[in-house]
Every structure is written in structure tokens, then in C-alpha cells.
Amino acid sequence: MVRNKLLLAAAILSGGAFASPAAAQSEQFIPILSYRTGAYAVNGVPYANGVADYYNLVNERDGGINGVKLLVEECETGYATDKGVECYERLKGKGPTGAAFVNPLSTGITFALTEKTTTDKIPIITMGYGRADSKNGAVFAYNFPLLGTYWSAADIAIQHVAKEVGGVDKLKGKKISLLYHDSPYGKEPIPMLQVLAKKHGFEFTPIPVTHPGVEQKSQWLGIRQNRPDYVLVWGWGVMNGTAVKEAAAVAYPRDKMIGVWWSGAEPDVQPAGDQAVGYKALMLQHGAGKFPVHAEIEKHVYAKGKGASEPGKVGEVLYNRGMVNAMLGVEGIRKAQEKFGKKPLTGEQVRWGLENLNLSEARLKELGFEGMLKPIKISCSDHEGARDGRVQQWDGKGWKIISDWYTANQSDTEPLVDEISAKYAADKKIQPRDCSKES
């Protein structure tokens, strides 16, 4: 377990981690579970830097959330479930009111923490990952898979394939494979893809890749033999770049590969050089690039020497995603303050704020995220809040957006959400909330 020096420095400079006991009593504690070492660090580092910089911006520019400064501490999980649980247990009670929420950045850790966070009454934010069935807030009161679940991602990917082949009716008879990280993360889209395969008549083949994903030769020899029309990639860390290189080695066209939004950042393609040209990936709404919020971070954080990232990497895909994730958590706290007061809040109070979060276009513009995100509205029955995505393609130098917006078809995803969340509720003896009575 390693506390990250960069973030710790940022926290100190902003009056965070080593604040006096008296000062700390007026601060809001937020743990950051990250991985800056190991096979997944190539993706974990830029994400963690985006998170750290946004929290620092809120402290440096605004003096916190309505005067309540953020107290943060980072804990290294190495993307290992046992370390993630250990980090959570060590940090959940810190600060005057305990953790405001936790963001494990791992679907495996999410599965391990779901019951614990419910018992502890601490929200678990899993933006773009985690349990897809936890979209149903009536059952999963403390899980928030914001912006898009893996079932929404799977539906969007198939919508794009349908567009490329000439229509939904042309999917019948096609071969679509899923190359996936053999973990709870990689397995999560399989039920949705099975539903879609049955509905549209395409042949679906899941292909597991063992952690960490550097050995894929047998999988790609199988792909060369079977010749699927498309390969969806659900990888992370070194698995993504390895997939692109192995595809080139067996001459599988990169423009027939579509990665999920965790397989579509700069570190996933740059190591493969020209072999990655043409590779496509979903976007969790945003992509790379700078927006007004970046100018604020450069002015209030980097100009003071308090930035966590190399300046040249500010604005990359995963840096931006970390920043978006931090912003949604901050706005959840801000919303909760409207009801419970401008003071450090408990996880239970922040849960109410997240469940009533409603970020309009005007509010996103005020926050500097105009053009990065579409409005998001959370409710008791919808802890996902938005399910929109686009597709980008790597041209050898950068990501280019190649599609219009897609919205996941809830007529496809919702029956599965209802079925699996109901089973979970029955297994755990949970009485689902009546969302018509929640406010």
C-alpha cells in the first residue's frame, strides 16, 4: 500500500492531508483508490492525475465546496481486489464525517465493496464501469454507475457495427467476437451481448485473456482462423496495446476492432505505432482535448506548481476522465449541502446529493465542461443518469471522432437490469425501495 507522493504534495499544498486537527474537523474527506504501479499503471496514472488536479482546483480557486475544503488521501491498489478492500477499510472512517464516497476504479473491487459500502452507508461511484445491474437504485441504493454501464456500452458498440454494415438487419449472420480481460470487468458485457446476438441473429464468441494480458497469441491465432467480422476489445492496461500488436501480427484489420471506452486512450495505441492506425474505440461521452475547465486548472493549479501530471499530458483521454469523475463527486456533495448544510457531510447525506444530481447544459458550462459532456440527471430508479456515447478512431497521431451520438437502447438494456437486480435483491434479502416515495 503506497501513498502517492504527487497527490500527497498536492493535498499538503492545498491545506489537505496534514491540516491541523482543528482545521481537519471542517473539511470533507475523500479517499482516492488508485494504481500508479504495475501492469495497469499506464492507464491508472493519468486518471489519478485528473482526479487530483480537479480536487486541487476546487480547493485553490474556490476555497473548497462552499467553504468546505477537500481533504484527500490516495491509496495504491495495484488493481488488486484484496488491496482495494484494504484501502477502503483503512480510509472509510477518516475525516470528521468519514468518506464522502469511494471510487475504486475497478469492477472487481466494486463487486467486493458493494455490500460493505451499503452497510457503511458510503456511496460507491463507478463512472463508466462496475456492476451494470446497479443502475437500478431501488435495489443498489449506494452504487452509482454514472454516465454509462457496460451493458449500455455493449449496446452502443453493436449500434455502431450495425451502422457500418448497412443497418440492423445486416447484422444477421455476422460474426462478432469479444476479446475480454478475464475478470469481473471483462465479463460484465457478456450477458448483454448474448441478448443482442439472439435479437439480431449474429454469432457471438467471447474470448478470455488471462491477467494482465500480455499473452494473447493463441487467442489471435483463433481469430485469424475464425475471421470474425468485428472484434470488440474489453481490455485494460498492457492488454490493450498487446491486442493491437497481435492483431497486426495476424493481419486482422484494426478498423474492425472496437474497444470499450477503457480501451481507447493514448497509452492503448501509442506503443503500437503505425500498427494502431485505424483502431476504433467507444467514448464515454468525452475524448481528448482541452476545454474551459483546463484553463482554470492551468491558472489555479499548474501556474502555482501544484499540478500532478506532466503538463503535456493534461487533456489526454484518461486525464479528462479522472477530472470528470472528480467533478461529479464534487457536485454530488454540493447538491447534498443544499439540504444538509454547508459543512462536512456523511456518506449517507452525500448519497442523497448524488441521487438528486441534475447537471444541465447551463451548469456544465459554468463548470467549464461545455462540449465535453451532455446533461446528466440521476434519480432513485436511474443511478446511471446518462447512456450516450460516440466512436473515435486513431489516425496515428490522435483520436478523431467518427460518429454522431448514440444512446443505448433501454428497451434492450432495461429488461436485463430488472432481471439481474431482482435476482440480487432476492439473494441478499433486499426489499427494493419504492422510488415514487423518494425525494
Short mmCIF file of C-alpha atoms in Angstrom, two decimals:
data_model
loop_
_atom_site.label_atom_id
_atom_site.label_comp_id
_atom_site.label_asym_id
_atom_site.label_seq_id
_atom_site.Cartn_x
_atom_site.Cartn_y
_atom_site.Cartn_z
CA MET A 1 0.00 0.00 0.00
CA VAL A 2 1.70 3.16 -1.16
CA ARG A 3 0.55 6.69 -0.69
CA ASN A 4 1.25 8.65 -3.81
CA LYS A 5 3.77 11.39 -3.33
CA LEU A 6 2.49 13.61 -6.10
CA LEU A 7 -1.05 13.74 -4.80
CA LEU A 8 0.09 13.94 -1.23
CA ALA A 9 2.11 17.00 -2.16
CA ALA A 10 -0.95 18.49 -3.81
CA ALA A 11 -3.04 17.78 -0.73
CA ILE A 12 -0.48 19.38 1.56
CA LEU A 13 -0.22 22.49 -0.56
CA SER A 14 -3.97 22.89 -0.58
CA GLY A 15 -4.24 22.56 3.15
CA GLY A 16 -5.46 18.97 2.92
CA ALA A 17 -3.83 15.86 4.23
CA PHE A 18 -1.76 17.38 7.03
CA ALA A 19 -4.18 20.03 8.17
CA SER A 20 -4.28 20.73 11.90
CA PRO A 21 -6.78 18.63 13.88
CA ALA A 22 -8.99 21.69 14.36
CA ALA A 23 -8.92 22.59 10.66
CA ALA A 24 -9.50 18.99 9.63
CA GLN A 25 -12.79 18.99 11.52
CA SER A 26 -14.19 21.41 8.95
CA GLU A 27 -13.02 19.50 5.88
CA GLN A 28 -14.67 16.90 3.68
CA PHE A 29 -12.67 13.69 3.40
CA ILE A 30 -12.45 11.86 0.06
CA PRO A 31 -10.33 8.71 -0.40
CA ILE A 32 -8.74 8.06 -3.78
CA LEU A 33 -8.13 4.42 -4.68
CA SER A 34 -5.57 4.38 -7.48
CA TYR A 35 -2.88 2.33 -9.15
CA ARG A 36 0.31 4.02 -10.16
CA THR A 37 2.38 0.82 -10.23
CA GLY A 38 2.20 -2.49 -12.07
CA ALA A 39 0.68 -3.64 -15.34
CA TYR A 40 -2.23 -1.21 -15.17
CA ALA A 41 -0.31 1.91 -14.18
CA VAL A 42 -0.10 3.08 -17.78
CA ASN A 43 -3.83 3.79 -17.56
CA GLY A 44 -4.14 4.35 -13.82
CA VAL A 45 -1.64 7.23 -13.60
CA PRO A 46 -3.29 9.72 -15.98
CA TYR A 47 -6.70 9.00 -14.47
CA ALA A 48 -5.44 9.58 -10.92
CA ASN A 49 -3.74 12.80 -12.01
CA GLY A 50 -7.00 14.14 -13.44
CA VAL A 51 -8.78 13.35 -10.19
CA ALA A 52 -6.08 15.01 -8.07
CA ASP A 53 -5.91 18.14 -10.19
CA TYR A 54 -9.67 18.72 -10.10
CA TYR A 55 -9.86 18.40 -6.31
CA ASN A 56 -6.91 20.76 -6.07
CA LEU A 57 -8.68 23.23 -8.36
CA VAL A 58 -11.73 23.25 -6.09
CA ASN A 59 -9.53 23.98 -3.08
CA GLU A 60 -7.21 26.50 -4.73
CA ARG A 61 -9.75 28.50 -6.72
CA ASP A 62 -12.92 28.20 -4.65
CA GLY A 63 -11.60 27.50 -1.16
CA GLY A 64 -13.46 24.19 -1.27
CA ILE A 65 -17.16 23.48 -1.77
CA ASN A 66 -19.00 26.46 -0.28
CA GLY A 67 -16.08 26.95 2.08
CA VAL A 68 -15.66 23.28 2.99
CA LYS A 69 -12.18 22.27 1.84
CA LEU A 70 -11.48 18.81 0.47
CA LEU A 71 -9.20 16.54 2.44
CA VAL A 72 -7.91 13.76 0.20
CA GLU A 73 -5.70 10.72 0.62
CA GLU A 74 -4.61 8.34 -2.09
CA CYS A 75 -4.16 4.60 -1.61
CA GLU A 76 -2.42 2.27 -4.07
CA THR A 77 -4.46 -0.82 -5.00
CA GLY A 78 -2.40 -2.11 -7.91
CA TYR A 79 -5.82 -3.04 -9.42
CA ALA A 80 -5.91 -5.93 -6.94
CA THR A 81 -9.24 -6.60 -5.25
CA ASP A 82 -7.75 -7.52 -1.86
CA LYS A 83 -5.67 -4.33 -1.75
CA GLY A 84 -8.67 -2.28 -2.82
CA VAL A 85 -10.73 -3.65 0.05
CA GLU A 86 -7.83 -2.99 2.42
CA CYS A 87 -7.59 0.63 1.22
CA TYR A 88 -11.33 1.11 1.68
CA GLU A 89 -11.33 -0.30 5.21
CA ARG A 90 -8.35 1.87 6.18
CA LEU A 91 -9.77 5.11 4.79
CA LYS A 92 -13.54 4.86 5.17
CA GLY A 93 -13.62 6.37 8.64
CA LYS A 94 -11.18 9.24 8.09
CA GLY A 95 -12.12 12.90 8.36
CA PRO A 96 -14.75 14.36 10.65
CA THR A 97 -17.62 12.55 8.92
CA GLY A 98 -15.87 9.62 7.24
CA ALA A 99 -15.52 9.14 3.49
CA ALA A 100 -17.92 11.17 1.34
CA PHE A 101 -17.80 8.42 -1.30
CA VAL A 102 -15.38 5.91 -2.75
CA ASN A 103 -14.31 5.39 -6.36
CA PRO A 104 -12.42 2.09 -6.69
CA LEU A 105 -11.64 2.30 -10.45
CA SER A 106 -12.04 -1.47 -10.65
CA THR A 107 -15.10 -3.58 -11.32
CA GLY A 108 -13.61 -6.41 -9.24
CA ILE A 109 -13.18 -4.12 -6.23
CA THR A 110 -16.69 -2.77 -6.87
CA PHE A 111 -18.17 -6.26 -6.57
CA ALA A 112 -16.21 -6.81 -3.35
CA LEU A 113 -17.28 -3.49 -1.83
CA THR A 114 -20.94 -3.30 -2.83
CA GLU A 115 -22.30 -4.90 0.34
CA LYS A 116 -19.74 -3.19 2.58
CA THR A 117 -20.49 0.30 1.30
CA THR A 118 -24.22 -0.30 1.69
CA THR A 119 -23.69 -1.37 5.31
CA ASP A 120 -21.35 1.58 5.94
CA LYS A 121 -23.69 3.97 4.09
CA ILE A 122 -20.94 5.28 1.81
CA PRO A 123 -21.71 5.83 -1.91
CA ILE A 124 -19.58 3.93 -4.41
CA ILE A 125 -19.15 5.90 -7.65
CA THR A 126 -18.27 3.70 -10.64
CA MET A 127 -18.36 6.08 -13.60
CA GLY A 128 -18.37 4.03 -16.78
CA TYR A 129 -17.64 0.71 -15.06
CA GLY A 130 -18.79 -1.53 -12.19
CA ARG A 131 -21.97 -3.55 -11.91
CA ALA A 132 -24.37 -2.82 -14.76
CA ASP A 133 -27.34 -4.02 -12.72
CA SER A 134 -26.60 -1.33 -10.13
CA LYS A 135 -28.22 1.16 -12.49
CA ASN A 136 -31.33 0.16 -10.52
CA GLY A 137 -31.02 2.43 -7.48
CA ALA A 138 -34.12 0.94 -5.92
CA VAL A 139 -32.01 -2.16 -5.17
CA PHE A 140 -28.48 -0.69 -5.19
CA ALA A 141 -29.05 2.42 -3.10
CA TYR A 142 -25.34 3.23 -2.74
CA ASN A 143 -23.96 2.26 -6.19
CA PHE A 144 -23.71 4.95 -8.88
CA PRO A 145 -22.52 3.67 -12.31
CA LEU A 146 -22.66 7.20 -13.70
CA LEU A 147 -22.61 8.10 -17.41
CA GLY A 148 -22.82 4.55 -18.72
CA THR A 149 -22.73 0.88 -17.75
CA TYR A 150 -21.06 -1.90 -19.70
CA TRP A 151 -24.47 -3.02 -20.92
CA SER A 152 -25.01 0.44 -22.36
CA ALA A 153 -21.52 0.28 -23.89
CA ALA A 154 -22.24 -3.10 -25.48
CA ASP A 155 -25.47 -1.79 -26.97
CA ILE A 156 -23.73 1.30 -28.36
CA ALA A 157 -20.94 -0.84 -29.88
CA ILE A 158 -23.47 -3.04 -31.68
CA GLN A 159 -25.37 0.04 -32.88
CA HIS A 160 -22.13 1.29 -34.46
CA VAL A 161 -21.38 -2.07 -36.06
CA ALA A 162 -24.91 -2.07 -37.49
CA LYS A 163 -24.33 1.36 -38.97
CA GLU A 164 -21.06 0.27 -40.60
CA VAL A 165 -22.54 -2.88 -42.15
CA GLY A 166 -25.53 -1.03 -43.56
CA GLY A 167 -28.28 -1.45 -40.99
CA VAL A 168 -29.51 -3.56 -38.09
CA ASP A 169 -30.99 -6.13 -40.47
CA LYS A 170 -27.50 -6.71 -41.88
CA LEU A 171 -26.22 -7.99 -38.52
CA LYS A 172 -27.80 -11.38 -39.10
CA GLY A 173 -25.15 -13.96 -39.84
CA LYS A 174 -22.23 -11.70 -38.92
CA LYS A 175 -19.51 -12.94 -36.58
CA ILE A 176 -18.71 -10.66 -33.63
CA SER A 177 -16.10 -11.69 -31.05
CA LEU A 178 -15.39 -10.20 -27.65
CA LEU A 179 -11.73 -10.24 -26.58
CA TYR A 180 -12.02 -9.64 -22.87
CA HIS A 181 -9.94 -9.32 -19.72
CA ASP A 182 -10.80 -12.49 -17.79
CA SER A 183 -12.06 -10.67 -14.71
CA PRO A 184 -15.37 -9.26 -13.47
CA TYR A 185 -14.66 -6.20 -15.64
CA GLY A 186 -14.18 -8.12 -18.86
CA LYS A 187 -17.08 -10.50 -18.23
CA GLU A 188 -19.61 -7.78 -17.48
CA PRO A 189 -20.77 -7.08 -21.10
CA ILE A 190 -21.28 -10.77 -21.97
CA PRO A 191 -24.94 -11.12 -20.86
CA MET A 192 -25.90 -8.02 -22.87
CA LEU A 193 -24.04 -9.18 -25.97
CA GLN A 194 -25.75 -12.57 -25.70
CA VAL A 195 -29.12 -10.82 -25.62
CA LEU A 196 -28.22 -8.70 -28.64
CA ALA A 197 -26.84 -11.69 -30.57
CA LYS A 198 -30.12 -13.54 -30.07
CA LYS A 199 -32.16 -10.49 -31.05
CA HIS A 200 -30.21 -9.62 -34.19
CA GLY A 201 -29.01 -13.04 -35.26
CA PHE A 202 -25.25 -12.53 -35.18
CA GLU A 203 -22.79 -15.15 -33.99
CA PHE A 204 -21.18 -14.08 -30.71
CA THR A 205 -17.90 -15.56 -29.47
CA PRO A 206 -16.36 -14.49 -26.14
CA ILE A 207 -12.57 -14.93 -25.96
CA PRO A 208 -10.95 -14.57 -22.50
CA VAL A 209 -7.44 -13.21 -21.94
CA THR A 210 -5.67 -14.00 -18.69
CA HIS A 211 -4.41 -11.16 -16.48
CA PRO A 212 -2.52 -8.98 -17.22
CA GLY A 213 -3.00 -9.61 -20.93
CA VAL A 214 0.49 -9.79 -22.41
CA GLU A 215 -0.03 -13.36 -23.67
CA GLN A 216 -2.59 -13.31 -26.48
CA LYS A 217 -1.01 -15.30 -29.31
CA SER A 218 -3.35 -18.29 -29.05
CA GLN A 219 -6.40 -16.01 -28.97
CA TRP A 220 -5.33 -14.17 -32.10
CA LEU A 221 -4.45 -17.37 -33.95
CA GLY A 222 -8.04 -18.42 -33.22
CA ILE A 223 -9.32 -15.09 -34.51
CA ARG A 224 -7.28 -15.49 -37.70
CA GLN A 225 -8.84 -18.91 -38.20
CA ASN A 226 -12.44 -17.87 -37.40
CA ARG A 227 -12.24 -14.47 -39.18
CA PRO A 228 -14.91 -12.57 -37.20
CA ASP A 229 -16.37 -9.51 -38.89
CA TYR A 230 -15.64 -7.44 -35.77
CA VAL A 231 -13.64 -7.86 -32.57
CA LEU A 232 -14.80 -5.90 -29.54
CA VAL A 233 -11.97 -5.29 -27.06
CA TRP A 234 -12.68 -5.12 -23.31
CA GLY A 235 -9.10 -4.71 -22.09
CA TRP A 236 -7.16 -2.61 -19.63
CA GLY A 237 -3.54 -1.66 -19.15
CA VAL A 238 -0.99 -3.61 -21.16
CA MET A 239 -3.71 -5.87 -22.59
CA ASN A 240 -4.93 -3.15 -24.96
CA GLY A 241 -1.64 -2.36 -26.66
CA THR A 242 -0.84 -6.07 -26.86
CA ALA A 243 -4.18 -6.72 -28.60
CA VAL A 244 -3.43 -4.12 -31.25
CA LYS A 245 0.04 -5.55 -31.92
CA GLU A 246 -1.21 -9.14 -32.09
CA ALA A 247 -3.99 -8.11 -34.47
CA ALA A 248 -1.35 -6.64 -36.76
CA ALA A 249 0.71 -9.80 -36.49
CA VAL A 250 -2.16 -11.94 -37.86
CA ALA A 251 -3.22 -9.23 -40.33
CA TYR A 252 -6.60 -8.64 -38.68
CA PRO A 253 -7.80 -5.18 -39.79
CA ARG A 254 -7.59 -2.65 -36.96
CA ASP A 255 -10.61 -0.78 -38.30
CA LYS A 256 -12.70 -3.85 -37.47
CA MET A 257 -11.67 -3.63 -33.83
CA ILE A 258 -13.78 -1.54 -31.43
CA GLY A 259 -12.55 -1.08 -27.89
CA VAL A 260 -14.73 -0.18 -24.95
CA TRP A 261 -14.06 3.31 -23.52
CA TRP A 262 -11.40 1.83 -21.19
CA SER A 263 -9.56 0.54 -24.28
CA GLY A 264 -9.46 3.84 -26.11
CA ALA A 265 -6.82 6.11 -24.61
CA GLU A 266 -3.41 7.22 -25.83
CA PRO A 267 -1.41 4.56 -23.92
CA ASP A 268 -3.50 1.87 -25.62
CA VAL A 269 -2.34 2.75 -29.13
CA GLN A 270 0.88 4.77 -29.00
CA PRO A 271 3.13 1.78 -28.16
CA ALA A 272 1.93 0.00 -31.31
CA GLY A 273 3.00 2.87 -33.60
CA ASP A 274 1.64 2.63 -37.15
CA GLN A 275 0.12 -0.77 -36.36
CA ALA A 276 -2.59 1.02 -34.38
CA VAL A 277 -3.78 3.25 -37.22
CA GLY A 278 -7.47 2.65 -37.86
CA TYR A 279 -8.24 1.16 -34.43
CA LYS A 280 -11.57 2.37 -33.02
CA ALA A 281 -12.97 2.79 -29.53
CA LEU A 282 -16.11 3.97 -27.77
CA MET A 283 -16.07 7.30 -25.98
CA LEU A 284 -17.58 7.76 -22.51
CA GLN A 285 -19.01 10.98 -23.94
CA HIS A 286 -15.73 12.92 -23.75
CA GLY A 287 -12.48 12.32 -25.59
CA ALA A 288 -9.13 14.03 -25.54
CA GLY A 289 -8.68 17.79 -25.79
CA LYS A 290 -8.86 20.91 -23.67
CA PHE A 291 -11.94 22.84 -22.59
CA PRO A 292 -12.51 25.89 -20.36
CA VAL A 293 -12.01 23.83 -17.20
CA HIS A 294 -8.46 23.05 -18.33
CA ALA A 295 -7.63 26.74 -18.48
CA GLU A 296 -8.84 27.04 -14.88
CA ILE A 297 -6.63 24.16 -13.79
CA GLU A 298 -3.62 25.61 -15.58
CA LYS A 299 -4.25 29.01 -13.97
CA HIS A 300 -5.02 27.93 -10.42
CA VAL A 301 -3.08 24.66 -10.10
CA TYR A 302 -0.23 24.36 -12.62
CA ALA A 303 0.78 28.02 -12.51
CA LYS A 304 1.35 27.51 -8.78
CA GLY A 305 3.44 24.40 -9.35
CA LYS A 306 0.79 22.15 -7.81
CA GLY A 307 -0.20 20.04 -10.80
CA ALA A 308 0.01 16.25 -10.55
CA SER A 309 0.58 15.49 -14.25
CA GLU A 310 3.25 16.25 -16.79
CA PRO A 311 1.79 19.39 -18.41
CA GLY A 312 1.89 17.81 -21.89
CA LYS A 313 -0.46 15.07 -20.78
CA VAL A 314 -3.16 17.38 -19.43
CA GLY A 315 -6.14 16.89 -21.73
CA GLU A 316 -5.44 13.27 -22.67
CA VAL A 317 -8.40 10.88 -22.59
CA LEU A 318 -7.86 9.30 -19.17
CA TYR A 319 -6.74 12.54 -17.53
CA ASN A 320 -10.03 14.07 -18.67
CA ARG A 321 -11.98 11.08 -17.39
CA GLY A 322 -10.44 11.38 -13.95
CA MET A 323 -11.33 15.05 -13.93
CA VAL A 324 -14.94 14.35 -14.94
CA ASN A 325 -15.24 11.71 -12.24
CA ALA A 326 -13.96 14.11 -9.59
CA MET A 327 -16.34 16.83 -10.78
CA LEU A 328 -19.39 14.56 -10.50
CA GLY A 329 -18.45 13.65 -6.93
CA VAL A 330 -17.91 17.30 -6.01
CA GLU A 331 -21.28 18.26 -7.50
CA GLY A 332 -22.91 15.44 -5.55
CA ILE A 333 -21.52 16.94 -2.34
CA ARG A 334 -22.59 20.42 -3.42
CA LYS A 335 -26.14 19.18 -4.06
CA ALA A 336 -26.23 17.47 -0.67
CA GLN A 337 -25.14 20.72 1.01
CA GLU A 338 -28.36 22.34 -0.26
CA LYS A 339 -30.31 20.01 2.01
CA PHE A 340 -27.94 19.28 4.89
CA GLY A 341 -25.92 22.48 5.20
CA LYS A 342 -22.52 23.84 4.18
CA LYS A 343 -20.42 21.57 6.37
CA PRO A 344 -18.67 18.20 6.11
CA LEU A 345 -21.32 15.61 5.27
CA THR A 346 -21.70 11.91 5.93
CA GLY A 347 -21.73 9.35 3.16
CA GLU A 348 -25.44 8.86 3.66
CA GLN A 349 -26.04 12.57 3.10
CA VAL A 350 -23.80 12.63 0.01
CA ARG A 351 -25.74 9.63 -1.33
CA TRP A 352 -28.85 11.82 -1.32
CA GLY A 353 -26.93 14.51 -3.19
CA LEU A 354 -25.79 12.08 -5.88
CA GLU A 355 -29.28 10.63 -6.27
CA ASN A 356 -30.69 14.11 -6.83
CA LEU A 357 -27.90 15.39 -9.07
CA ASN A 358 -29.14 17.20 -12.17
CA LEU A 359 -26.43 18.85 -14.27
CA SER A 360 -27.97 20.89 -17.08
CA GLU A 361 -26.13 22.27 -20.10
CA ALA A 362 -26.02 25.66 -18.38
CA ARG A 363 -24.46 24.17 -15.23
CA LEU A 364 -21.91 22.20 -17.25
CA LYS A 365 -20.95 25.45 -18.98
CA GLU A 366 -20.49 27.17 -15.62
CA LEU A 367 -18.21 24.33 -14.56
CA GLY A 368 -16.14 24.55 -17.77
CA PHE A 369 -17.25 21.16 -19.13
CA GLU A 370 -19.30 22.50 -22.02
CA GLY A 371 -18.59 20.37 -25.08
CA MET A 372 -17.16 17.51 -23.00
CA LEU A 373 -20.38 16.18 -21.52
CA LYS A 374 -24.09 16.07 -22.11
CA PRO A 375 -26.51 16.79 -19.25
CA ILE A 376 -26.86 14.11 -16.63
CA LYS A 377 -29.79 13.55 -14.29
CA ILE A 378 -29.75 10.93 -11.55
CA SER A 379 -32.81 9.52 -9.82
CA CYS A 380 -33.74 6.73 -7.44
CA SER A 381 -34.57 4.39 -10.31
CA ASP A 382 -31.72 5.54 -12.58
CA HIS A 383 -28.26 5.65 -11.00
CA GLU A 384 -26.66 5.71 -14.45
CA GLY A 385 -28.07 9.12 -15.35
CA ALA A 386 -26.92 9.17 -18.98
CA ARG A 387 -26.12 6.50 -21.55
CA ASP A 388 -24.67 8.33 -24.54
CA GLY A 389 -21.50 7.63 -26.44
CA ARG A 390 -19.64 8.19 -29.66
CA VAL A 391 -16.90 6.36 -31.57
CA GLN A 392 -13.37 7.62 -32.13
CA GLN A 393 -10.58 6.33 -34.38
CA TRP A 394 -6.81 6.54 -34.01
CA ASP A 395 -5.07 8.11 -37.03
CA GLY A 396 -1.51 7.60 -35.82
CA LYS A 397 -1.26 10.98 -34.14
CA GLY A 398 -4.52 11.45 -32.29
CA TRP A 399 -8.10 10.32 -31.76
CA LYS A 400 -10.66 11.54 -34.29
CA ILE A 401 -14.40 11.41 -33.61
CA ILE A 402 -16.03 9.44 -36.44
CA SER A 403 -19.65 9.07 -35.36
CA ASP A 404 -22.63 11.01 -34.15
CA TRP A 405 -24.01 10.41 -30.69
CA TYR A 406 -25.52 7.05 -29.85
CA THR A 407 -27.89 6.46 -26.95
CA ALA A 408 -28.07 2.96 -25.51
CA ASN A 409 -31.43 1.42 -26.24
CA GLN A 410 -33.16 0.92 -22.91
CA SER A 411 -35.62 -1.49 -24.47
CA ASP A 412 -32.57 -3.77 -24.77
CA THR A 413 -30.79 -2.99 -21.50
CA GLU A 414 -33.63 -2.45 -19.04
CA PRO A 415 -35.08 -5.98 -19.05
CA LEU A 416 -31.62 -7.32 -18.15
CA VAL A 417 -31.20 -4.69 -15.43
CA ASP A 418 -34.58 -5.65 -13.97
CA GLU A 419 -33.89 -9.38 -14.14
CA ILE A 420 -30.40 -9.38 -12.63
CA SER A 421 -31.04 -6.71 -9.97
CA ALA A 422 -34.21 -8.57 -8.87
CA LYS A 423 -32.17 -11.76 -8.51
CA TYR A 424 -29.58 -9.87 -6.46
CA ALA A 425 -32.30 -8.42 -4.22
CA ALA A 426 -33.77 -11.88 -3.66
CA ASP A 427 -30.37 -13.43 -2.92
CA LYS A 428 -29.43 -10.68 -0.44
CA LYS A 429 -32.95 -10.34 1.00
CA ILE A 430 -33.16 -6.69 0.00
CA GLN A 431 -36.55 -5.01 -0.15
CA PRO A 432 -36.32 -2.62 -3.13
CA ARG A 433 -37.20 0.97 -2.35
CA ASP A 434 -40.39 2.48 -3.72
CA CYS A 435 -38.83 5.20 -5.87
CA SER A 436 -42.13 7.06 -6.14
CA LYS A 437 -41.74 7.90 -2.45
CA GLU A 438 -38.10 9.05 -2.64
CA SER A 439 -37.21 12.73 -2.82
#
